[in-house]
Coordinates of C-alpha atoms and ligand atoms in Angstrom, one line a residue:
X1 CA 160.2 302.3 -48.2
X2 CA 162.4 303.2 -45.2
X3 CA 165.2 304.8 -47.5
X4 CA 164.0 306.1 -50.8
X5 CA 166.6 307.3 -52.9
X6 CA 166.1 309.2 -56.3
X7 CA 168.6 308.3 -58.9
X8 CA 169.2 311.0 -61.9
X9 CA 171.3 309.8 -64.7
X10 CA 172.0 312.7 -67.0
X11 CA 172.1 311.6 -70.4
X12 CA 171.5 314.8 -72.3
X13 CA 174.3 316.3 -74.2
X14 CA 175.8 316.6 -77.4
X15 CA 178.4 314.3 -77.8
X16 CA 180.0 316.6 -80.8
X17 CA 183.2 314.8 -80.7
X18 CA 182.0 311.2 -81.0
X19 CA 181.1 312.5 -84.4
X20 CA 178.0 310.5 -84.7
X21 CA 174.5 310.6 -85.5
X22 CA 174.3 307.8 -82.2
X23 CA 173.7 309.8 -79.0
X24 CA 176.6 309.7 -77.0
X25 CA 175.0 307.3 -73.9
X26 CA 174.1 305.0 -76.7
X27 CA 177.4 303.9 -77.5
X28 CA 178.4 300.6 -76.6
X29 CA 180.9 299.2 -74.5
X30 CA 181.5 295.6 -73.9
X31 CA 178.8 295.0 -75.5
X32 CA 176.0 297.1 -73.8
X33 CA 175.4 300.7 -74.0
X34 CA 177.1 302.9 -72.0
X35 CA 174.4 303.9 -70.1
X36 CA 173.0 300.6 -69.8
X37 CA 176.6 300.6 -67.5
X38 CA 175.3 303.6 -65.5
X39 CA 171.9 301.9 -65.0
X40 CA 172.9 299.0 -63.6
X41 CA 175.2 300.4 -61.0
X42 CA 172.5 302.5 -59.9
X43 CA 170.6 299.6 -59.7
X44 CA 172.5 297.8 -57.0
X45 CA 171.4 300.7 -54.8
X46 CA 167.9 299.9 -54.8
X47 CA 166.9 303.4 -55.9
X48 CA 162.8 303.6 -55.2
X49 CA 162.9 306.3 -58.8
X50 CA 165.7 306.5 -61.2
X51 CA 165.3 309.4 -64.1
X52 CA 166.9 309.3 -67.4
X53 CA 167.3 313.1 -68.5
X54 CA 167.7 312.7 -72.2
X55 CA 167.8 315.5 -75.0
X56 CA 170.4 315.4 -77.9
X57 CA 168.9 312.4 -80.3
X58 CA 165.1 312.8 -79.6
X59 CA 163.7 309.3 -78.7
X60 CA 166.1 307.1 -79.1
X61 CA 167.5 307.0 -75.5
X62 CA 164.2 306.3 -74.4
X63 CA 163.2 303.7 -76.9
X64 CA 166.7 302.3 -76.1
X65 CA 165.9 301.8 -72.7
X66 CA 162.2 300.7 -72.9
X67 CA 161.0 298.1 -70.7
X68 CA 163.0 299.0 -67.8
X69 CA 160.5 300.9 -64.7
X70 CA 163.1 304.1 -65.7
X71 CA 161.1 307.4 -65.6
X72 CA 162.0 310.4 -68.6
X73 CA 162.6 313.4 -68.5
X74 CA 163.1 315.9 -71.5
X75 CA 165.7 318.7 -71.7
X76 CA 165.6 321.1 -74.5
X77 CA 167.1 323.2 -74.6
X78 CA 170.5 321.7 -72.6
X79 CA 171.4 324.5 -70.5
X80 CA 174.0 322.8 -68.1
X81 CA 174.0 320.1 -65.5
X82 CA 171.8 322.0 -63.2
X83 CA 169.4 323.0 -65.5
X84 CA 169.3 319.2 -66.4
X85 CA 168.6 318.0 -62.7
X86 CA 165.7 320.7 -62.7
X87 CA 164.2 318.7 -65.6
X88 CA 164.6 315.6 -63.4
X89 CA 162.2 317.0 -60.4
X90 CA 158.6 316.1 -61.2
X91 CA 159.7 312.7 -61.6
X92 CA 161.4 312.2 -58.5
X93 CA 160.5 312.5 -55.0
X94 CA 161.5 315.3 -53.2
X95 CA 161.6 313.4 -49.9
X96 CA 163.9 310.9 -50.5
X97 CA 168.1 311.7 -51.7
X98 CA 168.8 312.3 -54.6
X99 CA 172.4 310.8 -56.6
X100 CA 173.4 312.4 -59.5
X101 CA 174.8 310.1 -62.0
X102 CA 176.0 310.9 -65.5
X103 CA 175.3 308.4 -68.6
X104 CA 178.3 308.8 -70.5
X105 CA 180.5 307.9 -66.9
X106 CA 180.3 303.9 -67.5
X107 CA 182.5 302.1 -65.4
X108 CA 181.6 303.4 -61.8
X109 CA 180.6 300.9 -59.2
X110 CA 178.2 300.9 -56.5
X111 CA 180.6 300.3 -54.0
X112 CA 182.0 303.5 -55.0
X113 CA 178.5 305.5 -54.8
X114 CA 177.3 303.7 -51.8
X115 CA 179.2 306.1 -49.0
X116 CA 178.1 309.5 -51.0
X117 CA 174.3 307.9 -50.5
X118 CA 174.8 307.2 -46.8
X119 CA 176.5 310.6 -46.6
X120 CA 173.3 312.6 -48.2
X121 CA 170.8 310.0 -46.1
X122 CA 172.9 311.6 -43.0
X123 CA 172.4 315.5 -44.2
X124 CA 175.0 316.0 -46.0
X125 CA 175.9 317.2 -49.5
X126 CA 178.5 314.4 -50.7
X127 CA 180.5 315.5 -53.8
X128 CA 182.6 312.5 -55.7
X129 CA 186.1 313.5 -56.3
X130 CA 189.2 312.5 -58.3
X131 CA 193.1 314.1 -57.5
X132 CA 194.4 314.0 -61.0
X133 CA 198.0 314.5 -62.3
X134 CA 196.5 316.7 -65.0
X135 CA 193.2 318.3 -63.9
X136 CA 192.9 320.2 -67.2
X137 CA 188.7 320.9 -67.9
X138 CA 187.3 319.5 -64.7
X139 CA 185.6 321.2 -62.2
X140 CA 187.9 321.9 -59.4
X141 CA 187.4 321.2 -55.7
X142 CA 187.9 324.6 -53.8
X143 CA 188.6 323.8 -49.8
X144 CA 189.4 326.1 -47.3
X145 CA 190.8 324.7 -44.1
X146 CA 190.1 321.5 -45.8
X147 CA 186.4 322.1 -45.7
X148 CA 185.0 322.1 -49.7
X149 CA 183.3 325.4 -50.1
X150 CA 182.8 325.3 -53.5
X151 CA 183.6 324.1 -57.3
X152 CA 184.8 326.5 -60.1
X153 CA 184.4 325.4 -63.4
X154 CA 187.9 325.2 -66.2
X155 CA 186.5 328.8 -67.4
X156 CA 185.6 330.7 -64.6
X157 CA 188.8 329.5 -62.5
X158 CA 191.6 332.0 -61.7
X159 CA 194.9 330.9 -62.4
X160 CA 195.0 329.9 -58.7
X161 CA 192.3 327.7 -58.9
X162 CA 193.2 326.3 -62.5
X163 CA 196.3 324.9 -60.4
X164 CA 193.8 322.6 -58.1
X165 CA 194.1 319.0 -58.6
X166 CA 191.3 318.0 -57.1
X167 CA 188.4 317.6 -59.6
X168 CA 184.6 317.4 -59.2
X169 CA 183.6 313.7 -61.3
X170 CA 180.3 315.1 -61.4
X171 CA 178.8 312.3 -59.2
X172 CA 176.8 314.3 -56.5
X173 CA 174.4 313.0 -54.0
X174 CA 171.7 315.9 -52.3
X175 CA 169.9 315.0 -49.0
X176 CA 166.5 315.1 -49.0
X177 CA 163.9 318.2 -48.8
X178 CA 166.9 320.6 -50.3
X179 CA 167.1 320.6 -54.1
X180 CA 163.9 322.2 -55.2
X181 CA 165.2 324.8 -53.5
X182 CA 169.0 325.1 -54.0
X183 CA 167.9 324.6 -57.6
X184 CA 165.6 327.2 -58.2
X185 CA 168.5 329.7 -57.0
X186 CA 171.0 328.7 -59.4
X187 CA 171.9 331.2 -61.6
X188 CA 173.7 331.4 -64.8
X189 CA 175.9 334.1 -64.7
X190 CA 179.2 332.6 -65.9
X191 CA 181.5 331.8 -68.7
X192 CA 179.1 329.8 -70.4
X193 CA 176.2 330.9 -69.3
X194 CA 175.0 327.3 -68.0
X195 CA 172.8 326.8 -65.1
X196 CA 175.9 324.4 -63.0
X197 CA 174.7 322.0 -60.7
X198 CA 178.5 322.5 -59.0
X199 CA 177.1 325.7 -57.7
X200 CA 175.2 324.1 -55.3
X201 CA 178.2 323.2 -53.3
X202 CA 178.4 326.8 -52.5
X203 CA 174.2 326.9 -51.7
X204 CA 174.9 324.2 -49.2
X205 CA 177.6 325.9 -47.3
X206 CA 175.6 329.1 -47.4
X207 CA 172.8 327.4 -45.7
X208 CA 175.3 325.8 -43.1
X209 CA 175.0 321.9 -44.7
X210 CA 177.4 320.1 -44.5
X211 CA 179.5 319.3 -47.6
X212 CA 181.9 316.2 -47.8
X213 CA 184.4 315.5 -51.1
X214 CA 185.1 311.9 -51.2
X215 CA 188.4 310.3 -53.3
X216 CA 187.3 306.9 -53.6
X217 CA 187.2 305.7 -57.0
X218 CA 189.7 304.2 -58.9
X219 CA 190.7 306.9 -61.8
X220 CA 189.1 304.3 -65.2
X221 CA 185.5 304.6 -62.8
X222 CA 185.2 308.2 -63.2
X223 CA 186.3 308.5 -66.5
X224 CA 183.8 310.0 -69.4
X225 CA 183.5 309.0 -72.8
X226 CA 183.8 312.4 -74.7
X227 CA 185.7 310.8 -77.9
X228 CA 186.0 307.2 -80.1
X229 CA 189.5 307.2 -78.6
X230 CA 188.2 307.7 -75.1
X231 CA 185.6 304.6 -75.7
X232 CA 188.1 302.4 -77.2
X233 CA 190.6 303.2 -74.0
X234 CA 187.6 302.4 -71.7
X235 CA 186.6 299.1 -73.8
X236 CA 189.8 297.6 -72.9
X237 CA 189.2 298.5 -69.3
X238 CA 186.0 296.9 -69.6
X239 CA 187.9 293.7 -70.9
X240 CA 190.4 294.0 -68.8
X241 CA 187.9 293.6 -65.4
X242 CA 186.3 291.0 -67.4
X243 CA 189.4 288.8 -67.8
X244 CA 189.7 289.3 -63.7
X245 CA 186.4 288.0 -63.5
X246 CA 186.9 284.9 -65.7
X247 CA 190.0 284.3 -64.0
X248 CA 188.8 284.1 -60.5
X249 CA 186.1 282.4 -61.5
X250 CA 188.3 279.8 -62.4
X251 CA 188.8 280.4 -66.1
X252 CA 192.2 279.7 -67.6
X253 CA 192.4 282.6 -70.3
X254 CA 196.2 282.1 -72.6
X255 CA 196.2 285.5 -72.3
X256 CA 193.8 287.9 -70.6
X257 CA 194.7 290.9 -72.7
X258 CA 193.1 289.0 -76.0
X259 CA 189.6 288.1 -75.1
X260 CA 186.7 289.9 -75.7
X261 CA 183.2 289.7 -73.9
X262 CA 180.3 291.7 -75.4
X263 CA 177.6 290.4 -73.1
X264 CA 177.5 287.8 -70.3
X265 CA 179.5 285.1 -69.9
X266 CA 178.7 282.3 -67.7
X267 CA 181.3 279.8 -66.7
X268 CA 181.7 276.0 -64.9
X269 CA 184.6 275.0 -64.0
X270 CA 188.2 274.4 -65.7
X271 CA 186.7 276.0 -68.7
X272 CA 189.9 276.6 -71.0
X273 CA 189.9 280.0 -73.6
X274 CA 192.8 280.7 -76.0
X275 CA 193.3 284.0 -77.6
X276 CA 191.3 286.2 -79.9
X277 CA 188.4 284.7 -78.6
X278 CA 184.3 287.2 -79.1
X279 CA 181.8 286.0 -76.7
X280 CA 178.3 287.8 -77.0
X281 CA 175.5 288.1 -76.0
X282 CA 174.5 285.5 -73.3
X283 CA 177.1 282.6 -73.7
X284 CA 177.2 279.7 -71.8
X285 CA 180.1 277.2 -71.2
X286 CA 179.9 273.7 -69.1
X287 CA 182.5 272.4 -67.5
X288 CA 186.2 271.5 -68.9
X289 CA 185.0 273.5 -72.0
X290 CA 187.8 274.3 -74.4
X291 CA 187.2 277.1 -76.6
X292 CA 190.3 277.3 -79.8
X293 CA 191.3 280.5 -80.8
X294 CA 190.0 283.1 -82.8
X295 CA 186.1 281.6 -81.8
X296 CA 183.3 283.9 -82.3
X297 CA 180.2 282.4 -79.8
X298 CA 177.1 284.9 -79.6
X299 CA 173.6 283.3 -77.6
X300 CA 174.8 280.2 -77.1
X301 CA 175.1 276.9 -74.7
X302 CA 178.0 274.7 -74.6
X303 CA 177.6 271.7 -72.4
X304 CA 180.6 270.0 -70.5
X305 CA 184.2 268.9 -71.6
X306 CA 183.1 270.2 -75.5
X307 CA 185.6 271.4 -77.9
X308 CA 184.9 274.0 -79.8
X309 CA 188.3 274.4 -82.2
X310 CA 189.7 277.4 -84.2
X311 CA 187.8 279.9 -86.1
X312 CA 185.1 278.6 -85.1
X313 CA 181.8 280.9 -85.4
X314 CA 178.1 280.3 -83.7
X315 CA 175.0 282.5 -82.7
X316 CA 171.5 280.7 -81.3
X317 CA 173.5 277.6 -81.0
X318 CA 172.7 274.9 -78.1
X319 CA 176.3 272.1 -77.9
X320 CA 175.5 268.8 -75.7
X321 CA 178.3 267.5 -73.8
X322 CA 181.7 266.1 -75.2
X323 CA 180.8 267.4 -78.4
X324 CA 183.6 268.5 -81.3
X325 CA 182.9 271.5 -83.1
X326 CA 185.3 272.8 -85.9
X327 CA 188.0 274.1 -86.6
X328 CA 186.2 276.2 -89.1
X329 CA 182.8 274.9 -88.4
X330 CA 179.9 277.7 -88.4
X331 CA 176.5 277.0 -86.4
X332 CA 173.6 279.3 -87.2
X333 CA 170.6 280.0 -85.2
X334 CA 168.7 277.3 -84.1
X335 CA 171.5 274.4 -84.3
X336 CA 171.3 271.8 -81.7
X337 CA 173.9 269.5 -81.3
X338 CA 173.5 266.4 -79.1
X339 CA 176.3 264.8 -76.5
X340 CA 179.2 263.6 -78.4
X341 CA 178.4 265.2 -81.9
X342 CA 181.7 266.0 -84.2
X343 CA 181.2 268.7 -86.6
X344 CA 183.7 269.8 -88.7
X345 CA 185.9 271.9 -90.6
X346 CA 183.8 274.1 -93.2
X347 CA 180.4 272.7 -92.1
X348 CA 177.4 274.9 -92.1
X349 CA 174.3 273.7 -90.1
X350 CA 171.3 275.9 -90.0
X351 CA 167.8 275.6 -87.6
X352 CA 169.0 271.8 -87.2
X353 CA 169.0 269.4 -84.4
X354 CA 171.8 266.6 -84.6
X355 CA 171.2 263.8 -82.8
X356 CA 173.9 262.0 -80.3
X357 CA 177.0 260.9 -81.6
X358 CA 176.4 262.0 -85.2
X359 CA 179.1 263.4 -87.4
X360 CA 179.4 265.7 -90.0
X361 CA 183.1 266.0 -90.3
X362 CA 184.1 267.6 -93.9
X363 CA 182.5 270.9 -96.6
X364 CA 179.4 270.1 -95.8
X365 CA 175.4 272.3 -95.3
X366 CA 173.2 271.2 -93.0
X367 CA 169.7 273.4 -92.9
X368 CA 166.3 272.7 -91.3
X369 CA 167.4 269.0 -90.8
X370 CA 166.3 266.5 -87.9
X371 CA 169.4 264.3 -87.7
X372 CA 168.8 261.0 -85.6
X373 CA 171.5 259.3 -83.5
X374 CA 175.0 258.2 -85.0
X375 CA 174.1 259.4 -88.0
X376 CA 177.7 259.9 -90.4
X377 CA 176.9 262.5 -92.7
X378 CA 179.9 262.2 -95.8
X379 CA 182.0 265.1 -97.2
X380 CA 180.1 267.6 -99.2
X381 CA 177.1 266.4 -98.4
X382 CA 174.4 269.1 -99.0
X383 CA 170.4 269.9 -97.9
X384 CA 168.8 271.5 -100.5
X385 CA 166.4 273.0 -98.6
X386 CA 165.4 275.8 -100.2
X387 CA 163.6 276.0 -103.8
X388 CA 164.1 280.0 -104.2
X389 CA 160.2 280.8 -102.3
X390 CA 160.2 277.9 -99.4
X391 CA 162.2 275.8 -97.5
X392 CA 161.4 272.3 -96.4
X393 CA 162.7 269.9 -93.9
X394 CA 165.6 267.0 -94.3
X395 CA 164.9 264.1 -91.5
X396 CA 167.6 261.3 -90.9
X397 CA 167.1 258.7 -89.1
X398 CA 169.1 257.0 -86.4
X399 CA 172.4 255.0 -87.5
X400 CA 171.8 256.4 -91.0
X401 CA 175.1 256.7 -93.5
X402 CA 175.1 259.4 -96.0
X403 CA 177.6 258.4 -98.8
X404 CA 180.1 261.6 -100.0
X405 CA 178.2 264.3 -102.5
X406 CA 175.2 263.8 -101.7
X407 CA 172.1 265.8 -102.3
X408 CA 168.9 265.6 -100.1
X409 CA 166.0 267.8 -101.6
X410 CA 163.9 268.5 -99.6
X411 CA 161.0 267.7 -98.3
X412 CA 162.6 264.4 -98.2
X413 CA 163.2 261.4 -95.6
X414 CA 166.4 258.6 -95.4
X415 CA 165.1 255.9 -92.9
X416 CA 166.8 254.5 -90.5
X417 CA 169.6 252.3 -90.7
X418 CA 169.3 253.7 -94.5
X419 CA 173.0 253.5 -96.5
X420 CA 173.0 256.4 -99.3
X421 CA 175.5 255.7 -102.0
X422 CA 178.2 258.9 -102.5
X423 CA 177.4 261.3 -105.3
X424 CA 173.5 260.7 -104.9
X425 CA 170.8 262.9 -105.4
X426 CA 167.9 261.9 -103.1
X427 CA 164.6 263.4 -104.2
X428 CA 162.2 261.1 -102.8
X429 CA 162.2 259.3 -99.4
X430 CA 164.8 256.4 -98.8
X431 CA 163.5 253.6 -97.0
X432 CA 165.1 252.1 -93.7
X433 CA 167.9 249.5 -93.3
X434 CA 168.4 249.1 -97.3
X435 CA 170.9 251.0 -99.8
X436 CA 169.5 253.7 -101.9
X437 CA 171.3 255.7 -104.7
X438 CA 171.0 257.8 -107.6
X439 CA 174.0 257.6 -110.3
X440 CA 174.8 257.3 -113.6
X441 CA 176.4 253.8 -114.8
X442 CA 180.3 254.5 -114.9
X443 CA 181.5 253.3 -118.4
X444 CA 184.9 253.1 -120.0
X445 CA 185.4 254.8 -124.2
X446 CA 188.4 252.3 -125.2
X447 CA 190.3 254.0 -128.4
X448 CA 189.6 257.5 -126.9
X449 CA 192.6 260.1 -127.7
X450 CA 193.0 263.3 -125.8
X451 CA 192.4 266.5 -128.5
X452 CA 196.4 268.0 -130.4
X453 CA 196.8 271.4 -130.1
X454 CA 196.3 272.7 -133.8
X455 CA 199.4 273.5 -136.2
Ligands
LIG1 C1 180.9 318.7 -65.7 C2 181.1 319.4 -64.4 C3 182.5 319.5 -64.0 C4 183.1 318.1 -63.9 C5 182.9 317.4 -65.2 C6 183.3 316.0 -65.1 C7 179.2 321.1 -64.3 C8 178.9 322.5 -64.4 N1 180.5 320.7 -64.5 O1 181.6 319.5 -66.7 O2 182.7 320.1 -62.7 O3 184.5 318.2 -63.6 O4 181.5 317.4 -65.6 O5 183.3 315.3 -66.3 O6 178.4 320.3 -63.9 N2 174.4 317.1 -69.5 C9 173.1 317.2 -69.7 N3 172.5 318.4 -70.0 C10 173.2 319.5 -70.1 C11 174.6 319.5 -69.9 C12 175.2 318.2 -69.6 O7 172.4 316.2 -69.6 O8 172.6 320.6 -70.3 C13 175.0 315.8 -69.2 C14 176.0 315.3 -70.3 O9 175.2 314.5 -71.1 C15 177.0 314.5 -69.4 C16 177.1 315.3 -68.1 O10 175.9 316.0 -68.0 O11 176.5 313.2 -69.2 C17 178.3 316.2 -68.1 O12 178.2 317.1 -69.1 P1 179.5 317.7 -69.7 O13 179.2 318.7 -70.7 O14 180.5 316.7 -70.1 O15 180.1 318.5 -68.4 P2 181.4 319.3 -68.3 O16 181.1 320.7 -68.8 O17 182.5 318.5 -68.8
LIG2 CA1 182.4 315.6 -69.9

């Protein structure tokens, strides 16, 4: 590779005031963890390694991030940021740059790391900084002449330097061939008695290396996730970009500040989204989809000029085209629904395909059914499916009608054509083109009087 470049995502710490047994960098936001975030930024780069240095929480960071070509590194004790790098070293290469990256910084962007890489790759050591109206518990940025010459941490800062407004984000990038070295002299003679990868601002500009700050990023893409508050302020961030995204892709959102994407989103054109809307997952909606409010769509397909209407709830659902879904209707894994199905309010379909043009308008459950073409399914109709060990399949044929109340027990088969009278229950197969029901005769007691309350 002509430009390898080492990636170190520290991921390490505590966390103590998330308050929860989750490590910190497992957190989610918008969906995906917040190091997941971190990951793919770094990603963009095309680093040739990227190291995970994971501690607090045992396994799980690693087992959270399996199947990726990420390399581990253990740190236990946590002894600082420096000490965490050192952890990082037999895993990376000590030829190639190195950016420093931390897992609980989430919303960063490549374009943002991008010149602090190009600055290492040319020698220098490029530092990431942030002027903040209140730099309270940051690392400041100490220049003289304008030149950094080194960062002092919130407890080892004079009053002086407490009064800097510049602030390290913690995003470093080292050239190559230099941070074996610099870090095997850090020491950890300060307040806290950390090994601080900061102090190697000062190491560089003993040794006459360059050192550049850069004040690039917007303020929300160096921001850390220390607290549940924090997260939830950086979630609707996150939503916020999102509803950009959408929007310039086209989308028209009734209001951007109520939509929620946990996921991926994938979009055609004149798609239409009204408030309180949870996509997760991987959704996909076709062209002119409208989507009512209050929607919940997780791992799903919608095909073009659909309708899926209020409170409306799916997950492992594939829609054809110019279907009708809902209001109220709720589609459970494995639900197909052809072109030009209606389903309707307070319908449940489960593992079901439904063929083209079929409706199932009204109160009705639907599970592991094969549902033809133009099949009208009646209000209340049920699929008793399920005989408390096994389940067994419902199949409809084409152009079928399914009178109101009715039962299908399953295993069980209504031709095609087939008319089932309302109030049936179907326990063995109906044949094609002909009526079949199940009911008691309807008779009339003349002389009948309704009961007297007594005394
Ligand atoms: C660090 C910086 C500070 C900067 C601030 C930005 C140092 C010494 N200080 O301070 O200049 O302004 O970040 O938020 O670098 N971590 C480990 N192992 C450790 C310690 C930390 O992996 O032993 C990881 C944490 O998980 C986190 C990151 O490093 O992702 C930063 O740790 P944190 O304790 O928040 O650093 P600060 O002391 O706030
Ligand atoms: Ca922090």
């Amino acid at each position: 590779m002509s430009h390898p470049l080492n990636i170190v995502v520290l991921a390490a710490g505590k966390g103590t005031r998330m308050r929860s047994e989750l490590p910190k960098v497992l957190h989610r936001l918008a969906g995906r963890p917040l190091v997941q975030h971190v990951l793919d930024a770094a990603s963009a780069l095309a680093p040739s390694a990227t190291c995970v240095v994971y501690g607090h929480g045992g396994d799980a960071v690693p087992q959270a991030l399996a199947g990726r070509t990420l390399r581990f590194a253990l740190q236990a004790p946590q002894l600082g940021t420096g000490h965490a790098v050192m952890q990082a070293l037999p895993h990376i290469d000590a030829g190639a740059a190195t950016l420093v990256l931390y897992g609980d910084v989430p919303l960063v962007r490549s374009q943002t790391l991008a010149p602090l890489v190009d600055a290492a790759r040319g020698g220098a050591l490029a530092v990431l900084t942030a002027t903040l109206e209140d730099s309270q518990g940051y690392g400041r940025i100490v220049r003289e002449d304008g030149a950094v010459r080194r960062i002092v941490e919130q407890k080892d800062a004079s009053p002086a330097e407490q009064a800097i407004r510049e602030i390290n984000t913690g995003i470093m990038a080292i050239p190559a061939g230099r941070l074996n070295g610099w870090l095997g002299r850090l020491g950890n003679q300060n307040a806290q008695q950390e090994y601080y990868l900061t102090d190697l601002v000062a190491l560089a500009v003993a040794d006459g290396v360059d050192v550049v700050g850069l004040d690039l990023a917007e303020p929300w893409e160096v921001t850390g996730v220390n607290s549940p508050r924090q997260l939830a302020e950086l979630e609707r961030v996150a939503q916020r970009l999102e509803a950009e995204r959408l929007m310039e892709a086209g989308v028209r959102l009734a209001d951007p500040a109520r939509i929620d994407v946990r996921g991926r989103l994938t979009v055609g054109r004149d798609v239409w989204i009204d408030v309180g809307c949870v996509f997760e997952g991987e959704v996909m909606l076709g062209d002119g989809v409208s989507v009512g409010p209050n929607c919940v769509i997780r791992d799903s397909r919608i095909g073009a000029a659909t309708r899926i209407e209020a409170m409306s709830w799916m997950e492992r659902a594939t829609v054809g085209a110019e279907a009708v879904v809902g209001p109220y209707a709720r589609l459970r894994p494995g639900t197909e629904l052809a072109d030009g199905a209606h389903v309707g309010n307070f319908v449940e379909l489960k593992n079901s395909q439904v063929g083209a043009g079929s409706k199932i308008n009204h109160l009705s459950y639907v599970g592991d059914a094969t549902v033809g073409a133009r099949v009208n399914i009646g209000a209340g109709t049920i699929t008793c499916n399920y005989d408390g060990a096994n389940k067994y399949r419902t199949t409809i044929g084409d152009d079928a009608f399914i009178g109101s109340d009715t039962q299908l027990v399953a295993p069980v088969k209504i031709g095609a054509g087939a008319t089932i009278g309302a109030g049936s229950t179907i326990t063995r197969d109906a044949p094609d083109e002909v009526l079949t029901l199940s009911r008691n005769k309807q008779y009339t007691v003349s002389g009948w009087k309704r009961p007297q309350k007594k005394g």
